[in-house]
Short mmCIF file of C-alpha atoms in Angstrom, two decimals:
data_model
loop_
_atom_site.label_atom_id
_atom_site.label_comp_id
_atom_site.label_asym_id
_atom_site.label_seq_id
_atom_site.Cartn_x
_atom_site.Cartn_y
_atom_site.Cartn_z
CA UNK F 229 26.46 54.86 -21.20
CA UNK F 230 25.30 58.76 -20.24
CA UNK F 231 24.60 59.51 -16.29
CA UNK F 232 21.97 56.57 -16.02
CA UNK F 233 20.10 59.04 -13.10
CA UNK F 234 19.74 60.84 -16.30
CA UNK F 235 17.39 58.62 -17.89
CA UNK F 236 13.88 58.57 -17.67
CA UNK F 237 12.05 55.80 -19.33
CA UNK F 238 7.63 55.94 -20.44
CA UNK F 239 6.12 52.19 -20.78
CA UNK F 240 2.14 52.36 -22.24
CA UNK F 241 0.80 49.30 -21.31
CA UNK F 242 -2.01 49.51 -23.96
CA UNK F 243 -5.48 49.21 -22.40
CA UNK F 244 -4.76 47.70 -19.02
CA UNK F 245 -7.63 48.83 -16.71
CA UNK F 246 -6.19 50.12 -13.47
CA UNK F 247 -8.41 47.53 -11.68
CA UNK F 248 -5.80 44.82 -13.74
CA UNK F 249 -2.87 45.76 -12.29
CA UNK F 250 -2.75 42.64 -9.34
CA UNK F 251 -0.10 40.43 -8.00
CA UNK F 252 -1.52 37.49 -9.97
CA UNK F 253 -1.26 39.09 -12.84
CA UNK F 254 1.02 41.48 -12.90
CA UNK F 255 3.60 40.86 -10.24
CA UNK F 256 6.50 43.17 -12.06
CA UNK F 257 3.64 46.48 -12.12
CA UNK F 258 2.72 45.65 -8.50
CA UNK F 259 6.28 45.73 -7.29
CA UNK F 260 6.89 49.36 -9.07
CA UNK F 261 3.85 50.07 -7.59
CA UNK F 262 4.41 49.61 -4.54
CA UNK F 263 7.87 51.00 -3.90
CA UNK F 264 6.74 54.16 -6.15
CA UNK F 265 3.52 56.18 -6.76
CA UNK F 266 0.08 55.32 -7.40
CA UNK F 267 -1.95 57.58 -8.89
CA UNK F 268 -5.28 55.86 -8.09
CA UNK F 269 -7.50 59.13 -9.99
CA UNK F 270 -5.62 59.26 -13.08
CA UNK F 271 -7.51 59.50 -16.65
CA UNK F 272 -6.92 59.27 -19.97
CA UNK F 273 -8.41 61.96 -22.65
CA UNK F 274 -11.12 62.11 -24.59
CA UNK F 275 -12.10 59.80 -26.62
CA UNK F 276 -10.44 57.48 -25.04
CA UNK F 277 -9.18 55.64 -28.08
CA UNK F 278 -5.64 54.94 -28.74
CA UNK F 279 -4.48 58.18 -31.00
CA UNK F 280 -5.65 60.75 -29.22
CA UNK F 281 -4.06 59.28 -26.16
CA UNK F 282 -0.75 58.40 -28.10
CA UNK F 283 -0.59 62.23 -29.43
CA UNK F 284 -1.15 63.61 -25.58
CA UNK F 285 1.41 61.12 -23.73
CA UNK F 286 4.37 62.92 -26.45
CA UNK F 287 3.35 66.55 -26.22
CA UNK F 288 1.81 66.93 -22.75
CA UNK F 289 -1.53 68.02 -24.46
CA UNK F 290 -5.39 67.44 -24.76
CA UNK F 291 -6.62 66.92 -28.24
CA UNK F 292 -7.66 70.03 -29.20
CA UNK F 293 -4.11 71.48 -28.12
CA UNK F 294 -1.95 69.19 -30.24
CA UNK F 295 -4.83 68.01 -33.39
CA UNK F 296 -5.21 64.26 -33.17
CA UNK F 297 -9.13 64.24 -32.81
CA UNK F 298 -9.19 60.65 -32.50
CA UNK F 299 -8.20 57.32 -34.33
CA UNK F 300 -9.68 58.45 -38.05
CA UNK F 301 -10.09 61.83 -38.40
CA UNK F 302 -12.06 63.62 -41.21
CA UNK F 303 -9.00 66.30 -43.65
CA UNK F 304 -10.68 66.47 -47.11
CA UNK F 305 -7.87 68.81 -47.77
CA UNK F 306 -5.87 65.65 -47.30
CA UNK F 307 -8.15 63.43 -48.24
CA UNK F 308 -11.17 64.09 -50.00
CA UNK F 309 -12.67 60.26 -50.75
CA UNK F 310 -12.52 58.60 -47.79
CA UNK F 311 -11.77 59.61 -43.86
CA UNK F 312 -7.75 58.89 -42.25
CA UNK F 313 -6.73 56.27 -40.27
CA UNK F 314 -4.40 57.72 -37.63
CA UNK F 315 -3.14 53.93 -36.75
CA UNK F 316 -1.37 54.13 -40.76
CA UNK F 317 1.58 55.47 -40.91
CA UNK F 318 0.97 56.66 -44.45
CA UNK F 319 -1.82 58.39 -43.77
CA UNK F 320 0.03 60.47 -40.48
CA UNK F 321 2.75 60.87 -43.08
CA UNK F 322 0.26 62.56 -45.74
CA UNK F 323 -0.83 64.59 -43.13
CA UNK F 324 2.63 65.24 -41.74
CA UNK F 325 2.97 67.01 -45.48
CA UNK F 326 0.39 69.26 -44.97
CA UNK F 327 0.96 69.98 -41.37
CA UNK F 328 4.56 70.84 -39.94
CA UNK F 329 5.02 69.54 -37.64
CA UNK F 330 2.40 66.80 -37.56
CA UNK F 331 1.51 67.98 -33.57
CA UNK F 332 0.47 71.49 -32.64
CA UNK F 333 1.85 71.24 -29.39
CA UNK F 334 5.49 70.80 -29.67
CA UNK F 335 6.61 66.73 -28.35
CA UNK F 336 9.35 65.78 -25.56
CA UNK F 337 11.19 64.70 -27.93
CA UNK F 338 11.13 68.21 -29.75
CA UNK F 339 11.61 70.24 -26.21
CA UNK F 340 14.69 67.41 -25.42
CA UNK F 341 16.56 67.65 -28.96
CA UNK F 342 16.96 71.74 -28.42
CA UNK F 343 18.58 70.96 -25.08
CA UNK F 344 20.60 68.19 -27.18
CA UNK F 345 19.20 65.36 -26.22
CA UNK F 346 18.48 62.29 -27.63
CA UNK F 347 14.82 60.04 -27.92
CA UNK F 348 14.52 56.46 -28.25
CA UNK F 349 11.28 54.73 -28.96
CA UNK F 350 9.87 51.54 -29.88
CA UNK F 351 6.39 50.75 -30.65
CA UNK F 352 4.65 47.80 -31.01
CA UNK F 353 0.89 48.29 -31.86
CA UNK F 354 -0.19 50.17 -34.69
CA UNK F 355 2.75 52.21 -36.53
CA UNK F 356 0.52 55.23 -36.60
CA UNK F 357 0.60 54.92 -32.98
CA UNK F 358 4.67 54.11 -33.34
CA UNK F 359 4.60 57.24 -35.93
CA UNK F 360 3.01 59.61 -33.04
CA UNK F 361 5.72 58.51 -30.04
CA UNK F 362 7.47 61.15 -32.00
CA UNK F 363 6.97 62.36 -35.26
CA UNK F 364 10.01 64.50 -35.37
CA UNK F 365 12.75 61.91 -34.74
CA UNK F 366 13.81 62.16 -38.37
CA UNK F 367 14.75 66.35 -37.89
CA UNK F 368 15.96 65.89 -34.52
CA UNK F 369 18.14 62.54 -34.14
CA UNK F 370 15.99 60.44 -32.64
CA UNK F 371 15.53 56.19 -33.07
CA UNK F 372 12.28 54.99 -33.55
CA UNK F 373 11.38 51.56 -34.08
CA UNK F 374 8.52 49.84 -35.12
CA UNK F 375 7.89 46.79 -37.33
CA UNK F 376 6.64 48.43 -40.01
CA UNK F 377 8.69 51.29 -40.43
CA UNK F 378 12.13 52.80 -38.63
CA UNK F 379 13.52 56.48 -38.41
CA UNK F 380 16.49 57.02 -39.46
CA UNK F 381 15.29 54.27 -42.70
CA UNK F 382 19.25 52.05 -41.52
CA UNK F 383 17.66 51.02 -37.70
CA UNK F 384 16.59 48.11 -38.92
CA UNK F 385 19.22 46.57 -40.12
CA UNK F 386 21.05 47.32 -37.02
CA UNK F 387 18.51 46.03 -35.23
CA UNK F 388 18.31 42.84 -37.02
CA UNK F 389 21.60 42.05 -36.91
CA UNK F 390 21.72 42.41 -33.68
CA UNK F 391 18.30 40.47 -32.82
CA UNK F 392 17.86 38.66 -36.16
CA UNK F 393 14.46 39.57 -37.88
CA UNK F 394 10.89 40.37 -35.83
CA UNK F 395 8.23 37.94 -35.39
CA UNK F 396 5.33 37.89 -37.44
CA UNK F 397 2.76 40.68 -36.98
CA UNK F 398 0.03 39.87 -35.53
CA UNK F 399 -2.66 41.27 -32.54
CA UNK F 400 -3.31 38.08 -30.58
CA UNK F 401 -1.83 36.16 -28.57
CA UNK F 402 1.15 34.54 -28.63
CA UNK F 403 2.10 36.49 -31.41
CA UNK F 404 1.70 39.80 -30.12
CA UNK F 405 3.83 38.68 -26.67
CA UNK F 406 6.32 37.78 -29.14
CA UNK F 407 6.07 41.32 -30.61
CA UNK F 408 6.47 42.93 -27.40
CA UNK F 409 9.28 40.91 -26.09
CA UNK F 410 11.15 41.70 -29.54
CA UNK F 411 10.68 45.60 -28.88
CA UNK F 412 11.40 45.31 -25.52
CA UNK F 413 14.94 43.40 -26.24
CA UNK F 414 15.84 46.34 -29.45
CA UNK F 415 14.81 49.31 -26.75
CA UNK F 416 17.42 47.84 -24.32
CA UNK F 417 20.10 46.37 -26.16
CA UNK F 418 20.23 48.19 -29.63
CA UNK F 419 18.58 51.96 -29.36
CA UNK F 420 19.11 52.79 -25.19
CA UNK F 421 22.97 51.47 -26.55
CA UNK F 422 23.09 53.55 -29.68
CA UNK F 423 21.85 56.55 -29.35
CA UNK F 424 22.56 56.72 -25.22
CA UNK F 425 18.74 58.57 -25.54
CA UNK F 426 17.75 61.28 -22.17
CA UNK F 427 14.18 59.50 -22.93
CA UNK F 428 13.41 55.98 -24.06
CA UNK F 429 9.60 55.33 -24.63
CA UNK F 430 8.26 51.84 -25.19
CA UNK F 431 4.36 50.87 -26.15
CA UNK F 432 3.47 47.63 -24.92
CA UNK F 433 0.19 46.95 -27.32
CA UNK F 434 -0.66 44.19 -25.02
CA UNK F 435 -3.72 44.16 -23.53
CA UNK F 436 -5.61 45.90 -26.63
CA UNK F 437 -6.48 43.11 -29.00
CA UNK F 438 -7.46 40.51 -26.74
CA UNK F 439 -9.77 42.95 -24.93
CA UNK F 440 -11.25 43.38 -28.57
CA UNK F 441 -11.69 40.04 -29.48
CA UNK F 442 -12.13 38.52 -26.47
CA UNK F 443 -13.13 40.20 -23.35
CA UNK F 444 -12.19 41.41 -20.39
CA UNK F 445 -10.83 39.34 -17.71
CA UNK F 446 -11.58 36.27 -20.92
CA UNK F 447 -8.41 33.82 -19.82
CA UNK F 448 -6.58 34.89 -23.44
CA UNK F 449 -6.64 38.19 -22.11
CA UNK F 450 -5.49 37.15 -18.98
CA UNK F 451 -2.37 35.37 -20.31
CA UNK F 452 -1.55 38.26 -22.74
CA UNK F 453 -1.31 40.59 -19.65
CA UNK F 454 0.50 38.00 -16.89
CA UNK F 455 3.03 37.75 -19.92
CA UNK F 456 3.96 41.27 -20.76
CA UNK F 457 4.07 41.49 -17.35
CA UNK F 458 7.09 39.13 -17.58
CA UNK F 459 8.04 41.17 -20.95
CA UNK F 460 8.49 44.07 -18.95
CA UNK F 461 10.28 42.11 -15.99
CA UNK F 462 12.92 41.33 -18.08
CA UNK F 463 13.31 44.56 -19.66
CA UNK F 464 13.97 46.34 -15.88
CA UNK F 465 16.32 43.54 -15.33
CA UNK F 466 18.52 44.28 -18.49
CA UNK F 467 18.20 48.15 -17.67
CA UNK F 468 19.29 47.24 -13.97
CA UNK F 469 22.83 45.46 -15.92
CA UNK F 470 23.31 48.34 -17.21
CA UNK F 471 24.18 50.18 -15.23
CA UNK F 472 20.37 51.70 -14.15
CA UNK F 473 18.85 49.60 -12.10
CA UNK F 474 17.68 52.51 -9.08
CA UNK F 475 18.62 55.31 -10.60
CA UNK F 476 16.32 55.11 -13.55
CA UNK F 477 12.64 57.16 -13.41
CA UNK F 478 10.46 54.79 -14.61
CA UNK F 479 6.78 55.64 -15.56
CA UNK F 480 4.22 53.29 -16.72
CA UNK F 481 0.38 53.73 -17.76
CA UNK F 482 -2.19 52.82 -20.30
CA UNK F 483 -3.32 54.88 -22.70
CA UNK F 484 -7.27 54.23 -22.34
CA UNK F 485 -9.55 52.25 -19.86
CA UNK F 486 -12.25 49.67 -21.08
CA UNK F 487 -15.40 49.05 -21.38
CA UNK F 488 -17.28 45.62 -23.24
CA UNK F 489 -19.69 46.12 -25.51
CA UNK F 490 -23.14 46.05 -24.88
CA UNK F 491 -25.03 46.55 -28.32
CA UNK F 492 -24.20 48.30 -31.73
CA UNK F 493 -26.17 51.43 -33.19
CA UNK F 494 -25.69 52.18 -37.24
CA UNK F 495 -25.35 56.38 -36.49
CA UNK F 496 -24.95 56.57 -40.62
CA UNK F 497 -28.46 54.24 -40.97
CA UNK F 498 -29.63 56.17 -38.27
CA UNK F 499 -29.20 59.28 -39.56
CA UNK F 500 -30.33 58.83 -42.79
CA UNK F 501 -33.70 57.28 -41.85
CA UNK F 502 -33.98 60.45 -39.78
CA UNK F 503 -33.63 62.83 -42.44
CA UNK F 504 -30.58 64.34 -41.25
CA UNK F 505 -28.19 63.03 -43.84
CA UNK F 506 -28.96 62.04 -47.81
CA UNK F 507 -27.02 58.60 -47.36
CA UNK F 508 -24.05 56.98 -45.38
CA UNK F 509 -21.80 57.62 -47.43
CA UNK F 510 -22.74 61.25 -48.23
CA UNK F 511 -20.02 63.84 -47.50
CA UNK F 512 -22.53 66.87 -45.58
CA UNK F 513 -21.77 64.85 -42.70
CA UNK F 514 -19.05 62.53 -42.07
CA UNK F 515 -19.04 59.93 -39.42
CA UNK F 516 -15.78 58.87 -37.56
CA UNK F 517 -16.43 56.41 -35.21
CA UNK F 518 -13.98 55.94 -32.76
CA UNK F 519 -15.63 52.63 -30.03
CA UNK F 520 -17.55 54.19 -27.91
CA UNK F 521 -17.31 58.19 -29.60
CA UNK F 522 -18.06 59.46 -32.75
CA UNK F 523 -16.79 62.54 -34.22
CA UNK F 524 -19.20 64.24 -36.26
CA UNK F 525 -17.99 66.53 -39.26
CA UNK F 526 -21.03 68.90 -41.23
CA UNK F 527 -20.60 71.22 -43.89
CA UNK F 528 -22.06 74.82 -43.95
CA UNK F 529 -25.28 73.21 -45.43
CA UNK F 530 -25.93 71.75 -42.76
CA UNK F 531 -28.04 72.15 -39.49
CA UNK F 532 -26.15 71.55 -36.84
CA UNK F 533 -29.05 72.25 -33.90
CA UNK F 534 -31.49 69.97 -35.79
CA UNK F 535 -28.48 67.21 -35.63
CA UNK F 536 -27.43 68.21 -32.03
CA UNK F 537 -31.41 67.72 -31.11
CA UNK F 538 -31.69 64.70 -32.69
CA UNK F 539 -28.71 62.59 -30.98
CA UNK F 540 -29.14 63.87 -27.33
CA UNK F 541 -33.05 62.69 -27.63
CA UNK F 542 -31.77 59.06 -28.51
CA UNK F 543 -31.14 56.35 -25.69
CA UNK F 544 -28.08 55.20 -27.19
CA UNK F 545 -25.85 58.96 -26.72
CA UNK F 546 -24.44 59.60 -22.83
CA UNK F 547 -23.22 63.11 -24.02
CA UNK F 548 -22.82 65.26 -26.91
CA UNK F 549 -19.96 68.36 -27.79
CA UNK F 550 -19.83 71.63 -30.06
CA UNK F 551 -17.25 73.55 -30.45
CA UNK F 552 -17.69 76.33 -27.86
CA UNK F 553 -20.66 74.83 -26.56
CA UNK F 554 -22.43 77.43 -29.32
CA UNK F 555 -25.19 75.19 -30.42
CA UNK F 556 -28.16 74.73 -28.26
CA UNK F 557 -28.09 72.00 -25.61
CA UNK F 558 -24.87 70.77 -25.84
CA UNK F 559 -22.07 70.61 -23.90
CA UNK F 560 -18.63 72.42 -24.86
CA UNK F 561 -16.08 70.41 -26.59
CA UNK F 562 -12.96 73.13 -25.07
CA UNK F 563 -14.46 71.72 -21.60
CA UNK F 564 -13.20 68.21 -22.25
CA UNK F 565 -10.07 69.47 -23.87
CA UNK F 566 -10.68 68.83 -28.00
CA UNK F 567 -11.21 72.52 -28.89
CA UNK F 568 -8.70 73.47 -31.38
CA UNK F 569 -7.77 74.09 -35.46
CA UNK F 570 -8.66 70.27 -36.53
CA UNK F 571 -11.88 69.87 -33.94
CA UNK F 572 -15.16 67.58 -35.33
CA UNK F 573 -18.10 69.82 -35.85
CA UNK F 574 -19.88 67.72 -33.24
CA UNK F 575 -18.77 65.03 -30.64
CA UNK F 576 -20.58 62.23 -29.35
CA UNK F 577 -20.19 60.20 -26.56
CA UNK F 578 -22.56 56.68 -26.38
CA UNK F 579 -24.37 55.45 -23.96
CA UNK F 580 -23.04 53.42 -20.86
CA UNK F 581 -24.23 51.63 -18.06
CA UNK F 582 -22.21 50.34 -15.05
CA UNK F 583 -22.83 47.23 -14.56
CA UNK F 584 -20.34 44.22 -15.18
CA UNK F 585 -19.74 41.74 -18.05
CA UNK F 586 -19.29 38.01 -18.22
CA UNK F 587 -16.23 37.61 -15.79
CA UNK F 588 -17.14 41.02 -13.48
CA UNK F 589 -15.54 43.68 -14.46
CA UNK F 590 -18.13 46.84 -14.94
CA UNK F 591 -18.66 48.89 -17.51
CA UNK F 592 -20.58 48.60 -20.58
CA UNK F 593 -21.11 50.53 -23.65
CA UNK F 594 -22.85 50.99 -26.55
CA UNK F 595 -20.06 50.79 -29.58
CA UNK F 596 -21.01 51.67 -33.30
CA UNK F 597 -19.21 49.69 -35.14
CA UNK F 598 -19.42 45.26 -35.70
CA UNK F 599 -18.00 44.10 -32.53
CA UNK F 600 -20.13 41.38 -30.92
CA UNK F 601 -21.69 42.02 -27.65
CA UNK F 602 -19.43 40.69 -25.10
CA UNK F 603 -16.08 41.42 -26.19
CA UNK F 604 -14.00 44.97 -25.43
CA UNK F 605 -13.97 48.42 -26.64
CA UNK F 606 -12.97 51.44 -25.82
CA UNK F 607 -13.33 55.57 -26.93
CA UNK F 608 -15.85 56.48 -25.18
CA UNK F 609 -16.74 58.73 -21.81
CA UNK F 610 -17.58 56.15 -19.48
CA UNK F 611 -15.67 56.28 -16.42
CA UNK F 612 -14.48 52.84 -17.10
CA UNK F 613 -13.03 54.13 -20.69
CA UNK F 614 -11.72 57.62 -19.18
CA UNK F 615 -9.37 55.92 -16.39
CA UNK F 616 -6.49 54.39 -17.02
CA UNK F 617 -3.04 53.33 -15.07
CA UNK F 618 -0.44 55.76 -14.17
CA UNK F 619 2.69 54.64 -12.19
CA UNK F 620 5.53 56.53 -11.57
CA UNK F 621 9.04 54.99 -9.52
CA UNK F 622 12.96 56.28 -9.15
CA UNK F 623 14.85 58.64 -7.65
CA UNK F 624 12.91 61.46 -8.05
CA UNK F 625 9.70 60.12 -7.15
CA UNK F 626 8.03 59.25 -3.67
CA UNK F 627 8.12 55.51 -2.07
CA UNK F 628 5.26 53.38 -1.23
CA UNK F 629 2.65 56.94 -1.57
CA UNK F 630 -0.99 56.38 -3.07
CA UNK F 631 -1.66 59.70 -4.82
CA UNK F 632 -5.63 60.30 -4.85
CA UNK F 633 -5.11 64.13 -6.38
CA UNK F 634 -6.67 63.68 -9.56
CA UNK F 635 -4.09 63.22 -12.62
CA UNK F 636 -3.96 62.04 -16.18
CA UNK F 637 -1.86 61.21 -19.25
CA UNK F 638 -1.21 64.89 -20.29
CA UNK F 639 1.07 65.25 -16.72
CA UNK F 640 3.61 62.21 -18.17
CA UNK F 641 5.27 64.59 -20.06
CA UNK F 642 5.30 67.47 -17.78
CA UNK F 643 6.70 65.38 -15.18
CA UNK F 644 9.38 63.33 -16.95
CA UNK F 645 10.77 66.68 -18.51
CA UNK F 646 10.88 67.75 -14.62
CA UNK F 647 13.05 64.48 -13.59
CA UNK F 648 15.70 65.58 -16.36
CA UNK F 649 15.87 68.85 -15.31
CA UNK F 650 13.96 70.95 -17.66
CA UNK F 651 10.32 73.08 -17.21
CA UNK F 652 7.39 72.24 -19.79
CA UNK F 653 7.07 74.31 -22.37
CA UNK F 654 3.90 76.68 -21.99
CA UNK F 655 1.72 75.61 -24.95
CA UNK F 656 0.95 72.05 -22.77
CA UNK F 657 -1.76 71.26 -20.79
CA UNK F 658 -0.42 68.96 -18.55
CA UNK F 659 1.27 69.81 -14.84
CA UNK F 660 3.73 68.73 -13.05
CA UNK F 661 2.89 65.44 -10.46
CA UNK F 662 4.53 67.56 -8.11
CA UNK F 663 2.23 65.84 -5.65
CA UNK F 664 4.65 62.50 -5.97
CA UNK F 665 8.15 64.11 -6.15
CA UNK F 666 10.82 64.22 -3.26
CA UNK F 667 11.58 67.52 -4.38
CA UNK F 668 8.20 68.73 -3.27
CA UNK F 669 5.71 69.50 -0.44
CA UNK F 670 3.40 71.40 -2.73
CA UNK F 671 -0.21 69.52 -3.15
CA UNK F 672 -2.13 70.95 -5.51
CA UNK F 673 -5.98 71.92 -4.71
CA UNK F 674 -8.25 69.42 -5.68
CA UNK F 675 -12.03 69.45 -6.66
CA UNK F 676 -14.88 67.53 -8.78
CA UNK F 677 -17.30 69.61 -10.85
CA UNK F 678 -20.34 68.82 -12.75
CA UNK F 679 -21.16 70.95 -16.09
CA UNK F 680 -25.04 70.42 -17.03
CA UNK F 681 -26.67 71.67 -19.97
CA UNK F 682 -29.96 71.37 -20.04
CA UNK F 683 -32.16 70.39 -23.58
CA UNK F 684 -36.16 69.69 -24.27
CA UNK F 685 -36.57 66.66 -22.86
CA UNK F 686 -33.42 66.73 -20.65
CA UNK F 687 -29.96 67.11 -19.44
CA UNK F 688 -26.36 66.62 -19.89
CA UNK F 689 -23.71 66.30 -17.13
CA UNK F 690 -20.20 66.28 -17.41
CA UNK F 691 -17.86 65.59 -14.82
CA UNK F 692 -14.73 66.62 -14.16
CA UNK F 693 -11.97 66.37 -11.48
CA UNK F 694 -9.57 69.14 -11.24
CA UNK F 695 -5.87 69.66 -9.59
CA UNK F 696 -3.64 71.90 -10.14
CA UNK F 697 -5.45 74.59 -13.08
CA UNK F 698 -5.62 70.92 -15.44
CA UNK F 699 -9.44 69.36 -15.51
CA UNK F 700 -9.65 65.14 -16.10
CA UNK F 701 -12.64 64.57 -17.77
CA UNK F 702 -13.92 61.45 -15.00
CA UNK F 703 -17.79 60.97 -16.95
CA UNK F 704 -20.69 61.88 -18.39
CA UNK F 705 -24.29 61.20 -18.85
CA UNK F 706 -28.23 62.45 -20.16
CA UNK F 707 -30.79 61.79 -18.54
CA UNK F 708 -34.00 62.12 -20.48
CA UNK F 709 -37.31 62.61 -19.17
#
């Protein structure tokens, strides 16, 4: 086993809001928080969906830089008949066959491989999410375990030989927790032993599916959170027995926050009725609905000014973004880190309010999907969806600190590299969280700014929290006269 002080562990609780980290639900997370650093102003990237944030975690970059714009994307040069689902490994592999490497920014696994170090990852969510944790594993001697695939392929047999067959695939309840427990044992008992990695990553699919199906604060979601925290605690205990214990740097985060569905809107049907789209299936305007947001891909025949002017007038819209803010009345995609080679023509954040749901959790939003009112959703630009959970603990981090410095998921990769003795690549957007480190007395300058754009009948306002030269999306709203 390599020197334990040289390993960093990154864990993700999918969809766990920071206000759900509480002693009666997550005692193991709370103990880690209390003996380490609790980041009270952490943010995910917009859109607040899993795959955009999985890529941000892996690459220390915003979507415009890493190239994964959302959970679904339109790449007609790869698939001209349908949108691609980045949650499916088969769709990502089709993209990967065209894009080498898959992400436009170097990943943690690639950077460490250049130094002769290995990365081991386990994913218990979608196969696409598991792939995005380490997409270049096959060419860097990395290890990836997911119940749908492994890299290398022979890893599946090694894990089954040690642990038996994996549990059935299910996103809900006890089966989801069983899959998380199996993945945790695969990481500690097989991958870490076999690879002796410098970096280990573990994606915990709970509580995301439970929030989606039953709602925030539901008994089903609370049960899953409690059980996942137990799995997390047992995993840390096994690592301690293996010689890590207090000598392990740990960064624990969530990929996004959550809101409760207030109502839904069929955006395609609305555009057809307004005369801005030929049919719901026509391809002059392609819509990729991602929870509380929608990526809009328009061809050259489309009048983007008319399309955006329609969107900003709708009560179900919170904000509209365009490339470079070039369309009058829109905010700039670059302001939220989403402008880049694979950016959509427009990005729409759907309307939200701060009222509580039936279980007392604030934040409700419109969704373009068919999720029933009262269930959970994310993807939008409300503060309830943009705020994520982040904890850091270990020999490199301060103890008992609640940091109010703005930060985000893009900062995890640079900080992990720093703990391992490396500087982040210049291509990355995130920063090293110096304010949380024992060996640093530097605290970045911080401020909050609002960017406002007027249109006929109202104005859009984007709120950004800034620290150390990085801008984190806090929220956006539209006020109409």
